[in-house]
Amino acid sequence: MTATTPVRAVREDPEVPDRPLTLYLVKRLELAIRARMDEALRPHGLTTLQFTALTALRERDELSSAQLARRSFVTPQTMNEMVRWLENHGFVVRRRDPDNRRVLLLTLTDGGRDLLERCDPLVAAIEEEMLGAVPDVQHPLFRQSLELGYTALADRQKGTS
């Protein structure tokens, strides 16, 4: 730039949006949710990722560690460590898949179900607080928009893998 060229403020640049990208807002929301969930679950000895894995098993028991990793949004390596921790604490058990002896299937124990029953209201309260900022009539649209956004990106990722 020369001394005669005026310096434009970033916000005056038509190429730079005046507001944060939607992706940035979604990430901020995710981080806020994660922090609140970790805080609420900590007294029960759980992290958000462990809670997510347990709820995935509650929805569909007898998953392999790899399947549970995909449903819990973590790598298989992270899930293997998590499964060992959950098993050592009596929240899950592993057994051989009768159809494929190399695969271990995970099942939620009664202790795992009891823990989820104690934690579910804490997580529900966080969701209620978040949705309290959104008019009731917009809740279904908010949820649908999140699902559609996820599907669009997940479908594209599947196509490129």
PDB file of C-alpha atoms in Angstrom, residues 21-74:
ATOM      1  CA  LEU A  21     -20.512 -17.657   9.821  1.00  0.00           C
ATOM      2  CA  THR A  22     -23.181 -20.147  10.789  1.00  0.00           C
ATOM      3  CA  LEU A  23     -20.437 -22.766  11.143  1.00  0.00           C
ATOM      4  CA  TYR A  24     -18.755 -20.578  13.754  1.00  0.00           C
ATOM      5  CA  LEU A  25     -22.026 -20.201  15.659  1.00  0.00           C
ATOM      6  CA  VAL A  26     -22.625 -23.965  15.607  1.00  0.00           C
ATOM      7  CA  LYS A  27     -19.112 -24.567  16.924  1.00  0.00           C
ATOM      8  CA  ARG A  28     -19.606 -22.003  19.696  1.00  0.00           C
ATOM      9  CA  LEU A  29     -22.857 -23.732  20.661  1.00  0.00           C
ATOM     10  CA  GLU A  30     -21.136 -27.133  20.657  1.00  0.00           C
ATOM     11  CA  LEU A  31     -18.356 -25.831  22.911  1.00  0.00           C
ATOM     12  CA  ALA A  32     -20.844 -24.245  25.314  1.00  0.00           C
ATOM     13  CA  ILE A  33     -22.886 -27.457  25.478  1.00  0.00           C
ATOM     14  CA  ARG A  34     -19.766 -29.562  26.010  1.00  0.00           C
ATOM     15  CA  ALA A  35     -18.542 -27.324  28.841  1.00  0.00           C
ATOM     16  CA  ARG A  36     -21.931 -27.381  30.566  1.00  0.00           C
ATOM     17  CA  MET A  37     -22.305 -31.140  30.163  1.00  0.00           C
ATOM     18  CA  ASP A  38     -18.801 -31.828  31.453  1.00  0.00           C
ATOM     19  CA  GLU A  39     -19.554 -29.634  34.474  1.00  0.00           C
ATOM     20  CA  ALA A  40     -22.880 -31.383  35.157  1.00  0.00           C
ATOM     21  CA  LEU A  41     -21.522 -34.914  34.639  1.00  0.00           C
ATOM     22  CA  ARG A  42     -18.236 -34.496  36.527  1.00  0.00           C
ATOM     23  CA  PRO A  43     -19.762 -35.198  39.980  1.00  0.00           C
ATOM     24  CA  HIS A  44     -20.925 -38.555  38.567  1.00  0.00           C
ATOM     25  CA  GLY A  45     -17.441 -39.379  37.324  1.00  0.00           C
ATOM     26  CA  LEU A  46     -18.320 -39.027  33.641  1.00  0.00           C
ATOM     27  CA  THR A  47     -17.235 -36.887  30.723  1.00  0.00           C
ATOM     28  CA  THR A  48     -19.516 -35.807  27.896  1.00  0.00           C
ATOM     29  CA  LEU A  49     -17.878 -38.346  25.571  1.00  0.00           C
ATOM     30  CA  GLN A  50     -18.419 -41.187  28.027  1.00  0.00           C
ATOM     31  CA  PHE A  51     -22.046 -40.140  28.518  1.00  0.00           C
ATOM     32  CA  THR A  52     -22.503 -40.058  24.739  1.00  0.00           C
ATOM     33  CA  ALA A  53     -21.090 -43.572  24.385  1.00  0.00           C
ATOM     34  CA  LEU A  54     -23.335 -44.908  27.148  1.00  0.00           C
ATOM     35  CA  THR A  55     -26.427 -43.322  25.608  1.00  0.00           C
ATOM     36  CA  ALA A  56     -25.503 -44.791  22.208  1.00  0.00           C
ATOM     37  CA  LEU A  57     -25.359 -48.237  23.837  1.00  0.00           C
ATOM     38  CA  ARG A  58     -28.687 -47.626  25.524  1.00  0.00           C
ATOM     39  CA  GLU A  59     -30.205 -46.900  22.103  1.00  0.00           C
ATOM     40  CA  ARG A  60     -28.642 -49.984  20.539  1.00  0.00           C
ATOM     41  CA  ASP A  61     -26.959 -52.603  22.658  1.00  0.00           C
ATOM     42  CA  GLU A  62     -24.383 -55.067  21.388  1.00  0.00           C
ATOM     43  CA  LEU A  63     -22.266 -52.724  19.310  1.00  0.00           C
ATOM     44  CA  SER A  64     -18.635 -53.306  18.465  1.00  0.00           C
ATOM     45  CA  SER A  65     -16.136 -50.755  19.683  1.00  0.00           C
ATOM     46  CA  ALA A  66     -15.758 -49.444  16.107  1.00  0.00           C
ATOM     47  CA  GLN A  67     -19.533 -49.041  15.725  1.00  0.00           C
ATOM     48  CA  LEU A  68     -19.749 -47.295  19.078  1.00  0.00           C
ATOM     49  CA  ALA A  69     -16.898 -44.963  18.084  1.00  0.00           C
ATOM     50  CA  ARG A  70     -18.802 -43.876  14.966  1.00  0.00           C
ATOM     51  CA  ARG A  71     -22.005 -43.297  16.960  1.00  0.00           C
ATOM     52  CA  SER A  72     -20.104 -41.399  19.657  1.00  0.00           C
ATOM     53  CA  PHE A  73     -18.088 -39.133  17.328  1.00  0.00           C
ATOM     54  CA  VAL A  74     -14.650 -40.350  18.431  1.00  0.00           C
TER      55      VAL A  74
END
